[in-house]
Amino acid sequence: MTSLSATRGNLNASGLAWTPDDQILIGSDVGLFAVPARGGVVRPVTDTAKQQWARFPVLLPNGKTVLVATGTRNLMRLMAVSLNDGQIAETGVRATQAFGVVDGQLLIQSDGGDVSAIPFDVNSRKPTGEPMPIARAVEGVGLSASGTLAYQVGQTASQLVLASGGGADQLLRSEAGAYQNPRFSPNSQRVALSIRSGDSEDVWILDRAAGTFTRLTTDGINSAPEWTADGKRVLYKSVRGGDANEAPNGTIRIMWQRIDDSAPAAVLFETAPALNEAVLSADERWLVVRTAPGGNTPRDIFAVDLTGDRTLRPMATGPTSEQMPRLSPDGRWLAYQSDQSGRLEIYVRPFPGDGARVQVSNDGGSEPLFDATGRTLYYRASAGIMAVALSPGAELTVGARRLVLASSEAADPTHPSYDVSPDGKQFLVLRPVGGKAKAIVIHNWRRELRELVQRGRPK
């Protein structure tokens, strides 16, 4: 058995493909790699100096070309990689993943989950027609070499719930939706969150007292909202007016906007490495950001002095993944998650200066959040949401850990998917609702595809 995890350190493999000459192709956030199926040295197929995404490799029928997905979420596209010389070429196909070519039709999936078949010339590596819909909003797509197609239908929406450790849950919105990353305002009277809809995503504001739900953003793709300390503005990451061709991971800006819509959204910070998260210190001097996968500094945490030269100052960087930065209310401590130990754990270190980090979790953890005093740190563990007492001083002392909310919701891999009220008594969580997912398996899908092509439309 060949251990891919041990072949090239923390490669963060994203998809595998097997070539006719018994090479295993490994997709990743930093390029395409290959390793002999019997074991051996991992070699780069593409130029790793470019640190370009090459996810979900699919070998074309000629056995000489691989399609990979590159870009960033909502701006993914397919590239063709030559196995002879590692050269990368545009295909002109926008998709998050390819699954294979059947009778001249390339099966692809868009960010919204829709699956299509598009006429594709393997030799020119270009589409020769328009995509034809196959299935809408599905997950877990698989296509076998014999032509069997499988996918999962029945995506699960979520409800916005106010939960406590011992009391009854309170539903904040009766309507379920594709809600993401809910955040309490400083006085807990409002909630900012994002909602996905197909290939788009926008930030919305729930006013609990007024009972209103208002869309804040209208341009671009906007997510991961965070409040300013005065509760007057929301910052968020945004892809607008950009294209995935402009940089390996697209053009992502950190925007901020007044919630009363008295002024247009403005760019708070923008830099060359794409940014996936940002939090602002209470005095609005420091912006702490986390870079996107790929590039020269993938999944690393930096601080930016907005009153100074605005350069990226390393805070938690390295070959492993550092994510979910969170500043204490007094701005003296930075919490984050890292997989340096081989699994995700929570760490706290001084901010913004140097100092030793302290491990807070002891059995895995993700999504750290401080309470309003900065003396309690919450994080998500396998059993639910944990709370840890902190004693700041010259050095940080970690107290006992306790389970405060049993929860089985899955952790979000990009930004916290829950929040804690300022008084620490209630939790804002997303509870999945809807019917159970169902697997669809279509044997001899090749014949059905031929019929669809002949009719020029799906059933």
Short mmCIF file of C-alpha atoms in Angstrom, two decimals:
data_model
loop_
_atom_site.label_atom_id
_atom_site.label_comp_id
_atom_site.label_asym_id
_atom_site.label_seq_id
_atom_site.Cartn_x
_atom_site.Cartn_y
_atom_site.Cartn_z
CA MET A 1 0.00 0.00 0.00
CA THR A 2 1.31 3.46 -0.93
CA SER A 3 0.74 6.18 1.66
CA LEU A 4 0.08 9.40 -0.23
CA SER A 5 0.05 11.44 2.98
CA ALA A 6 3.67 10.51 3.61
CA THR A 7 4.94 11.11 0.09
CA ARG A 8 5.29 14.88 0.10
CA GLY A 9 4.52 16.30 3.52
CA ASN A 10 1.28 18.22 3.89
CA LEU A 11 0.20 18.08 0.23
CA ASN A 12 -3.55 18.45 0.91
CA ALA A 13 -4.51 16.15 -1.95
CA SER A 14 -7.66 17.13 -3.87
CA GLY A 15 -8.56 14.26 -6.16
CA LEU A 16 -6.67 11.34 -7.70
CA ALA A 17 -6.43 9.79 -11.16
CA TRP A 18 -4.73 6.61 -12.38
CA THR A 19 -2.80 6.62 -15.65
CA PRO A 20 -2.33 3.62 -18.00
CA ASP A 21 1.37 3.44 -17.06
CA ASP A 22 0.52 2.96 -13.36
CA GLN A 23 1.13 6.49 -12.17
CA ILE A 24 -1.20 8.07 -9.62
CA LEU A 25 -1.92 11.72 -10.34
CA ILE A 26 -2.50 13.84 -7.25
CA GLY A 27 -4.45 17.07 -7.46
CA SER A 28 -3.67 19.79 -4.92
CA ASP A 29 -3.84 23.51 -4.16
CA VAL A 30 -0.25 24.02 -5.33
CA GLY A 31 -0.12 22.00 -8.56
CA LEU A 32 -0.46 18.54 -10.06
CA PHE A 33 1.84 15.74 -8.85
CA ALA A 34 2.47 12.10 -9.80
CA VAL A 35 3.73 9.10 -7.86
CA PRO A 36 4.28 5.49 -9.01
CA ALA A 37 1.37 3.28 -7.93
CA ARG A 38 3.88 0.86 -6.35
CA GLY A 39 5.34 3.67 -4.30
CA GLY A 40 8.26 5.99 -4.83
CA VAL A 41 9.15 9.63 -5.14
CA VAL A 42 6.43 12.19 -5.77
CA ARG A 43 7.30 14.43 -8.69
CA PRO A 44 5.60 17.61 -9.83
CA VAL A 45 3.82 17.47 -13.17
CA THR A 46 3.14 21.20 -13.36
CA ASP A 47 5.37 24.12 -12.45
CA THR A 48 4.94 24.27 -8.68
CA ALA A 49 6.59 27.69 -8.54
CA LYS A 50 3.32 29.11 -9.85
CA GLN A 51 1.50 27.60 -6.83
CA GLN A 52 -1.63 27.14 -8.94
CA TRP A 53 -4.67 25.06 -8.00
CA ALA A 54 -4.90 21.78 -9.91
CA ARG A 55 -7.78 19.98 -8.28
CA PHE A 56 -9.77 16.85 -9.22
CA PRO A 57 -7.63 15.50 -12.10
CA VAL A 58 -9.46 13.60 -14.84
CA LEU A 59 -7.55 11.71 -17.52
CA LEU A 60 -8.83 12.26 -21.05
CA PRO A 61 -9.30 9.26 -23.39
CA ASN A 62 -6.03 9.97 -25.22
CA GLY A 63 -4.14 9.16 -22.03
CA LYS A 64 -1.87 12.15 -22.56
CA THR A 65 -3.92 15.01 -21.15
CA VAL A 66 -5.45 15.66 -17.76
CA LEU A 67 -8.20 18.15 -16.97
CA VAL A 68 -7.91 19.90 -13.61
CA ALA A 69 -10.01 22.54 -11.85
CA THR A 70 -8.35 25.81 -10.97
CA GLY A 71 -9.39 29.27 -9.79
CA THR A 72 -11.35 30.00 -6.64
CA ARG A 73 -14.86 29.21 -5.42
CA ASN A 74 -17.48 30.72 -7.76
CA LEU A 75 -14.77 31.37 -10.38
CA MET A 76 -13.56 27.83 -11.10
CA ARG A 77 -12.52 26.81 -14.60
CA LEU A 78 -10.96 23.76 -16.25
CA MET A 79 -7.38 23.65 -17.48
CA ALA A 80 -5.73 20.99 -19.64
CA VAL A 81 -2.37 19.64 -18.47
CA SER A 82 -0.06 17.77 -20.83
CA LEU A 83 1.53 14.74 -19.17
CA ASN A 84 4.41 14.97 -21.66
CA ASP A 85 5.75 18.38 -20.64
CA GLY A 86 3.45 19.68 -17.88
CA GLN A 87 2.25 22.60 -19.99
CA ILE A 88 -1.09 24.07 -18.94
CA ALA A 89 -3.66 25.38 -21.42
CA GLU A 90 -7.06 27.03 -21.05
CA THR A 91 -10.06 24.97 -22.14
CA GLY A 92 -12.63 27.76 -22.05
CA VAL A 93 -14.88 25.68 -19.78
CA ARG A 94 -16.15 27.18 -16.52
CA ALA A 95 -16.78 24.39 -14.02
CA THR A 96 -15.79 23.25 -10.55
CA GLN A 97 -15.00 19.72 -11.67
CA ALA A 98 -14.91 17.43 -14.69
CA PHE A 99 -15.81 13.74 -14.48
CA GLY A 100 -14.89 12.30 -17.87
CA VAL A 101 -15.65 12.22 -21.58
CA VAL A 102 -18.34 9.92 -22.92
CA ASP A 103 -18.99 9.78 -26.68
CA GLY A 104 -17.45 13.20 -27.18
CA GLN A 105 -19.39 14.77 -24.31
CA LEU A 106 -17.52 16.16 -21.28
CA LEU A 107 -19.46 15.78 -18.04
CA ILE A 108 -18.95 18.83 -15.77
CA GLN A 109 -20.42 20.39 -12.64
CA SER A 110 -20.93 24.08 -11.87
CA ASP A 111 -20.53 25.77 -8.47
CA GLY A 112 -24.29 25.64 -7.92
CA GLY A 113 -24.23 21.84 -8.23
CA ASP A 114 -25.76 21.60 -11.71
CA VAL A 115 -24.34 18.83 -13.91
CA SER A 116 -24.05 19.33 -17.68
CA ALA A 117 -22.62 17.58 -20.71
CA ILE A 118 -20.72 19.73 -23.19
CA PRO A 119 -19.38 18.65 -26.62
CA PHE A 120 -15.61 18.49 -26.25
CA ASP A 121 -12.75 17.89 -28.69
CA VAL A 122 -10.06 15.88 -26.92
CA ASN A 123 -7.36 16.80 -29.44
CA SER A 124 -7.88 20.58 -29.35
CA ARG A 125 -8.94 20.43 -25.69
CA LYS A 126 -11.75 22.86 -26.42
CA PRO A 127 -15.56 22.70 -26.26
CA THR A 128 -17.31 22.48 -29.62
CA GLY A 129 -20.83 23.34 -28.52
CA GLU A 130 -23.05 24.52 -25.71
CA PRO A 131 -23.58 22.62 -22.43
CA MET A 132 -26.70 20.48 -22.08
CA PRO A 133 -28.30 20.15 -18.61
CA ILE A 134 -28.22 16.68 -17.08
CA ALA A 135 -29.18 17.18 -13.40
CA ARG A 136 -29.74 20.19 -11.14
CA ALA A 137 -28.32 20.88 -7.68
CA VAL A 138 -26.74 17.48 -7.01
CA GLU A 139 -23.76 16.32 -4.99
CA GLY A 140 -21.33 13.40 -4.94
CA VAL A 141 -21.18 12.92 -8.70
CA GLY A 142 -19.32 9.90 -10.04
CA LEU A 143 -18.82 8.51 -13.56
CA SER A 144 -17.36 5.04 -14.12
CA ALA A 145 -15.27 3.99 -17.09
CA SER A 146 -18.12 1.71 -18.19
CA GLY A 147 -20.55 4.63 -18.35
CA THR A 148 -22.45 4.30 -15.06
CA LEU A 149 -23.46 7.69 -13.64
CA ALA A 150 -24.18 8.21 -9.92
CA TYR A 151 -25.08 11.29 -7.93
CA GLN A 152 -26.90 12.41 -4.81
CA VAL A 153 -30.04 14.54 -4.77
CA GLY A 154 -31.75 16.30 -1.88
CA GLN A 155 -29.47 19.05 -0.66
CA THR A 156 -30.06 20.06 2.94
CA ALA A 157 -30.99 23.62 3.85
CA SER A 158 -30.52 25.10 7.32
CA GLN A 159 -32.57 27.05 9.84
CA LEU A 160 -31.20 29.90 11.91
CA VAL A 161 -31.56 28.85 15.53
CA LEU A 162 -30.82 30.51 18.88
CA ALA A 163 -29.77 27.72 21.23
CA SER A 164 -28.73 27.48 24.86
CA GLY A 165 -27.22 24.72 26.91
CA GLY A 166 -30.36 23.97 28.92
CA GLY A 167 -33.32 25.92 27.50
CA ALA A 168 -35.51 25.49 24.45
CA ASP A 169 -34.24 26.49 21.03
CA GLN A 170 -35.65 29.63 19.40
CA LEU A 171 -36.16 29.81 15.65
CA LEU A 172 -34.99 33.22 14.39
CA ARG A 173 -36.35 32.75 10.86
CA SER A 174 -39.15 30.45 9.83
CA GLU A 175 -37.76 30.13 6.31
CA ALA A 176 -34.90 27.70 5.78
CA GLY A 177 -32.13 28.54 3.36
CA ALA A 178 -28.51 28.01 2.34
CA TYR A 179 -27.32 30.15 5.26
CA GLN A 180 -23.61 30.57 5.98
CA ASN A 181 -21.48 32.03 8.82
CA PRO A 182 -24.02 33.85 11.06
CA ARG A 183 -22.53 36.62 13.21
CA PHE A 184 -24.09 38.49 16.16
CA SER A 185 -23.81 42.27 16.16
CA PRO A 186 -22.03 43.63 19.27
CA ASN A 187 -25.38 44.20 21.04
CA SER A 188 -26.80 40.89 19.67
CA GLN A 189 -29.86 42.68 18.25
CA ARG A 190 -28.83 42.00 14.66
CA VAL A 191 -27.38 39.04 12.82
CA ALA A 192 -25.26 39.20 9.69
CA LEU A 193 -25.00 36.10 7.50
CA SER A 194 -24.56 35.13 3.89
CA ILE A 195 -26.93 33.15 1.69
CA ARG A 196 -25.90 31.03 -1.25
CA SER A 197 -28.13 30.83 -4.29
CA GLY A 198 -26.75 28.89 -7.23
CA ASP A 199 -23.47 30.50 -8.28
CA SER A 200 -24.05 33.66 -6.21
CA GLU A 201 -23.80 34.58 -2.54
CA ASP A 202 -24.75 37.74 -0.67
CA VAL A 203 -24.70 39.17 2.85
CA TRP A 204 -28.02 39.79 4.63
CA ILE A 205 -28.90 41.50 7.92
CA LEU A 206 -31.56 40.18 10.31
CA ASP A 207 -32.93 42.82 12.69
CA ARG A 208 -34.34 40.80 15.57
CA ALA A 209 -36.29 43.67 17.14
CA ALA A 210 -37.84 44.96 13.92
CA GLY A 211 -38.34 41.51 12.46
CA THR A 212 -36.80 42.55 9.13
CA PHE A 213 -34.42 40.64 6.88
CA THR A 214 -32.53 42.95 4.53
CA ARG A 215 -30.09 42.21 1.76
CA LEU A 216 -26.89 44.22 2.28
CA THR A 217 -24.82 43.33 -0.80
CA THR A 218 -25.97 43.27 -4.41
CA ASP A 219 -22.76 43.25 -6.47
CA GLY A 220 -20.37 40.34 -6.80
CA ILE A 221 -20.06 37.24 -4.63
CA ASN A 222 -19.97 38.16 -0.94
CA SER A 223 -19.44 36.00 2.14
CA ALA A 224 -17.83 35.57 5.59
CA PRO A 225 -19.36 38.69 7.22
CA GLU A 226 -17.93 40.25 10.40
CA TRP A 227 -19.13 43.27 12.43
CA THR A 228 -17.16 46.34 13.38
CA ALA A 229 -17.05 46.99 17.14
CA ASP A 230 -19.54 49.87 16.91
CA GLY A 231 -22.08 47.69 15.09
CA LYS A 232 -22.46 50.22 12.27
CA ARG A 233 -20.64 48.36 9.52
CA VAL A 234 -20.04 44.85 8.26
CA LEU A 235 -16.88 43.71 6.54
CA TYR A 236 -16.84 40.70 4.23
CA LYS A 237 -14.81 39.08 1.49
CA SER A 238 -16.00 39.87 -2.01
CA VAL A 239 -15.33 38.83 -5.58
CA ARG A 240 -16.55 41.64 -7.80
CA GLY A 241 -15.42 42.96 -11.13
CA GLY A 242 -12.65 40.38 -11.23
CA ASP A 243 -11.91 37.18 -13.07
CA ALA A 244 -10.17 34.00 -12.06
CA ASN A 245 -7.59 34.61 -14.79
CA GLU A 246 -6.23 37.67 -12.97
CA ALA A 247 -4.53 35.61 -10.26
CA PRO A 248 -4.13 31.93 -9.39
CA ASN A 249 -6.96 32.17 -6.90
CA GLY A 250 -9.03 34.96 -8.37
CA THR A 251 -9.51 38.55 -7.25
CA ILE A 252 -10.83 38.66 -3.70
CA ARG A 253 -11.15 41.92 -1.79
CA ILE A 254 -12.09 42.69 1.78
CA MET A 255 -14.98 45.16 1.60
CA TRP A 256 -16.89 46.97 4.33
CA GLN A 257 -20.26 48.64 4.24
CA ARG A 258 -22.59 50.61 6.51
CA ILE A 259 -25.67 48.59 7.41
CA ASP A 260 -27.96 51.64 7.04
CA ASP A 261 -26.90 51.90 3.37
CA SER A 262 -25.95 55.56 3.88
CA ALA A 263 -22.75 55.07 1.86
CA PRO A 264 -21.64 52.63 -0.85
CA ALA A 265 -19.47 49.63 -0.07
CA ALA A 266 -15.75 50.41 -0.03
CA VAL A 267 -12.59 48.34 -0.36
CA LEU A 268 -11.02 47.94 3.08
CA PHE A 269 -8.03 45.89 1.94
CA GLU A 270 -6.79 44.15 -1.17
CA THR A 271 -3.53 42.36 -1.83
CA ALA A 272 -1.91 39.92 -4.24
CA PRO A 273 -2.41 36.66 -2.31
CA ALA A 274 -6.14 35.97 -2.36
CA LEU A 275 -7.82 36.39 1.03
CA ASN A 276 -10.47 34.06 2.42
CA GLU A 277 -11.09 35.49 5.90
CA ALA A 278 -10.73 38.80 7.70
CA VAL A 279 -11.46 40.13 11.20
CA LEU A 280 -10.99 43.70 12.44
CA SER A 281 -9.67 44.82 15.82
CA ALA A 282 -12.01 46.84 18.03
CA ASP A 283 -10.04 50.06 17.43
CA GLU A 284 -10.09 49.38 13.66
CA ARG A 285 -6.31 49.59 13.46
CA TRP A 286 -5.52 45.95 12.78
CA LEU A 287 -6.99 43.72 10.10
CA VAL A 288 -6.16 40.04 10.52
CA VAL A 289 -6.50 38.03 7.31
CA ARG A 290 -6.16 34.44 6.23
CA THR A 291 -4.94 33.62 2.74
CA ALA A 292 -6.70 31.26 0.35
CA PRO A 293 -5.34 27.86 -0.72
CA GLY A 294 -2.69 28.02 -3.43
CA GLY A 295 -0.20 30.80 -4.01
CA ASN A 296 3.06 31.21 -2.12
CA THR A 297 1.39 31.54 1.31
CA PRO A 298 -1.57 29.13 1.32
CA ARG A 299 -3.84 29.12 4.36
CA ASP A 300 -1.63 31.41 6.43
CA ILE A 301 -2.57 34.19 8.86
CA PHE A 302 -1.23 37.73 8.58
CA ALA A 303 -1.85 41.06 10.31
CA VAL A 304 -2.20 44.38 8.48
CA ASP A 305 -1.72 47.74 10.18
CA LEU A 306 -4.40 49.85 8.49
CA THR A 307 -2.86 53.02 9.93
CA GLY A 308 0.63 52.14 8.71
CA ASP A 309 2.22 50.71 5.58
CA ARG A 310 -0.48 48.05 5.12
CA THR A 311 2.03 45.27 4.53
CA LEU A 312 1.31 41.66 5.45
CA ARG A 313 2.93 40.76 8.77
CA PRO A 314 3.23 36.98 9.37
CA MET A 315 1.36 35.83 12.48
CA ALA A 316 0.80 32.09 11.96
CA THR A 317 2.45 30.75 8.83
CA GLY A 318 4.16 27.61 7.61
CA PRO A 319 3.66 24.49 5.49
CA THR A 320 0.56 23.46 7.45
CA SER A 321 -2.90 25.02 7.44
CA GLU A 322 -3.64 27.96 9.79
CA GLN A 323 -7.21 29.28 9.64
CA MET A 324 -10.08 30.93 11.52
CA PRO A 325 -8.20 33.90 13.05
CA ARG A 326 -9.99 35.58 15.95
CA LEU A 327 -8.84 38.58 18.01
CA SER A 328 -9.63 38.98 21.69
CA PRO A 329 -11.77 42.08 22.48
CA ASP A 330 -8.74 43.92 23.94
CA GLY A 331 -6.66 43.06 20.87
CA ARG A 332 -3.90 41.37 22.89
CA TRP A 333 -4.45 37.76 21.82
CA LEU A 334 -4.95 35.92 18.54
CA ALA A 335 -6.75 32.58 18.45
CA TYR A 336 -6.70 30.29 15.43
CA GLN A 337 -6.86 26.67 14.33
CA SER A 338 -3.94 24.71 12.88
CA ASP A 339 -3.34 21.16 11.72
CA GLN A 340 0.37 21.20 12.53
CA SER A 341 -0.05 18.27 14.91
CA GLY A 342 -1.77 16.18 12.24
CA ARG A 343 -5.29 17.22 13.22
CA LEU A 344 -6.98 20.54 13.84
CA GLU A 345 -6.32 22.05 17.26
CA ILE A 346 -6.91 25.51 18.74
CA TYR A 347 -4.00 27.79 19.62
CA VAL A 348 -3.67 31.27 21.13
CA ARG A 349 -0.66 33.56 20.80
CA PRO A 350 0.16 37.19 21.73
CA PHE A 351 -0.86 39.92 19.29
CA PRO A 352 0.53 41.82 17.48
CA GLY A 353 4.03 41.15 18.81
CA ASP A 354 6.06 37.98 19.15
CA GLY A 355 5.46 35.35 21.77
CA ALA A 356 4.92 31.66 22.33
CA ARG A 357 1.68 30.07 21.26
CA VAL A 358 -0.42 28.09 23.73
CA GLN A 359 -2.49 25.07 22.75
CA VAL A 360 -6.04 25.38 24.07
CA SER A 361 -7.83 22.26 22.81
CA ASN A 362 -6.62 18.79 23.69
CA ASP A 363 -8.76 16.46 21.58
CA GLY A 364 -9.23 18.30 18.31
CA GLY A 365 -10.92 21.65 17.74
CA SER A 366 -11.96 24.22 15.16
CA GLU A 367 -13.75 27.58 14.83
CA PRO A 368 -12.47 29.48 17.90
CA LEU A 369 -14.45 32.45 19.26
CA PHE A 370 -13.79 34.77 22.22
CA ASP A 371 -16.57 35.95 24.52
CA ALA A 372 -17.08 39.68 25.16
CA THR A 373 -14.64 39.67 28.11
CA GLY A 374 -11.87 37.79 26.34
CA ARG A 375 -11.59 35.41 29.29
CA THR A 376 -13.52 32.53 27.72
CA LEU A 377 -12.67 30.90 24.42
CA TYR A 378 -15.22 28.74 22.62
CA TYR A 379 -14.47 26.20 19.91
CA ARG A 380 -16.15 23.36 18.10
CA ALA A 381 -15.21 19.78 19.00
CA SER A 382 -16.64 16.40 18.03
CA ALA A 383 -19.18 16.46 20.89
CA GLY A 384 -20.28 20.06 20.32
CA ILE A 385 -19.22 23.52 21.40
CA MET A 386 -16.63 23.69 24.16
CA ALA A 387 -15.72 26.57 26.50
CA VAL A 388 -12.30 27.14 28.06
CA ALA A 389 -11.46 29.67 30.76
CA LEU A 390 -8.42 31.81 29.96
CA SER A 391 -6.33 33.79 32.43
CA PRO A 392 -4.44 36.46 30.47
CA GLY A 393 -1.31 37.89 32.01
CA ALA A 394 2.36 37.93 31.20
CA GLU A 395 1.61 34.42 29.98
CA LEU A 396 -1.72 32.88 29.06
CA THR A 397 -3.07 30.21 31.40
CA VAL A 398 -5.63 27.71 30.11
CA GLY A 399 -8.29 26.47 32.51
CA ALA A 400 -10.69 23.54 32.45
CA ARG A 401 -12.58 22.63 29.28
CA ARG A 402 -16.31 22.02 29.41
CA LEU A 403 -19.05 21.13 26.94
CA VAL A 404 -21.57 23.99 26.81
CA LEU A 405 -23.73 22.94 23.84
CA ALA A 406 -24.08 19.42 22.51
CA SER A 407 -24.16 19.75 18.75
CA SER A 408 -23.72 17.48 15.76
CA GLU A 409 -23.60 20.12 13.04
CA ALA A 410 -20.62 19.81 10.73
CA ALA A 411 -17.82 22.33 11.11
CA ASP A 412 -17.33 24.92 8.38
CA PRO A 413 -13.91 24.58 6.70
CA THR A 414 -13.64 28.28 5.77
CA HIS A 415 -15.15 30.52 8.50
CA PRO A 416 -17.02 30.00 11.81
CA SER A 417 -20.52 28.59 11.28
CA TYR A 418 -21.81 29.50 14.74
CA ASP A 419 -21.58 32.47 17.12
CA VAL A 420 -21.84 33.21 20.83
CA SER A 421 -23.97 36.02 22.26
CA PRO A 422 -22.09 38.82 24.08
CA ASP A 423 -23.25 37.48 27.44
CA GLY A 424 -22.13 33.95 26.54
CA LYS A 425 -25.54 32.44 27.32
CA GLN A 426 -26.86 31.75 23.83
CA PHE A 427 -25.47 30.31 20.62
CA LEU A 428 -26.35 31.12 17.06
CA VAL A 429 -26.29 27.85 15.10
CA LEU A 430 -27.41 26.49 11.75
CA ARG A 431 -29.60 23.38 12.06
CA PRO A 432 -29.99 21.24 8.91
CA VAL A 433 -33.57 20.66 7.77
CA GLY A 434 -35.22 18.98 4.81
CA GLY A 435 -35.56 15.50 3.47
CA LYS A 436 -32.86 12.92 3.46
CA ALA A 437 -30.47 12.76 0.53
CA LYS A 438 -31.08 10.04 -2.06
CA ALA A 439 -28.55 8.33 -4.30
CA ILE A 440 -29.33 8.04 -8.02
CA VAL A 441 -27.49 5.41 -10.08
CA ILE A 442 -27.97 5.25 -13.85
CA HIS A 443 -26.50 2.15 -15.50
CA ASN A 444 -25.60 2.38 -19.18
CA TRP A 445 -25.86 6.15 -18.99
CA ARG A 446 -24.06 6.24 -22.35
CA ARG A 447 -27.26 5.17 -24.09
CA GLU A 448 -29.33 7.78 -22.27
CA LEU A 449 -26.77 10.44 -23.15
CA ARG A 450 -27.00 9.52 -26.84
CA GLU A 451 -30.76 9.92 -26.73
CA LEU A 452 -30.43 13.30 -25.06
CA VAL A 453 -27.94 14.48 -27.65
CA GLN A 454 -30.17 13.32 -30.50
CA ARG A 455 -33.14 15.21 -29.06
CA GLY A 456 -30.95 18.21 -28.25
CA ARG A 457 -32.56 18.60 -24.84
CA PRO A 458 -32.86 16.71 -21.54
CA LYS A 459 -35.89 14.66 -20.59
#
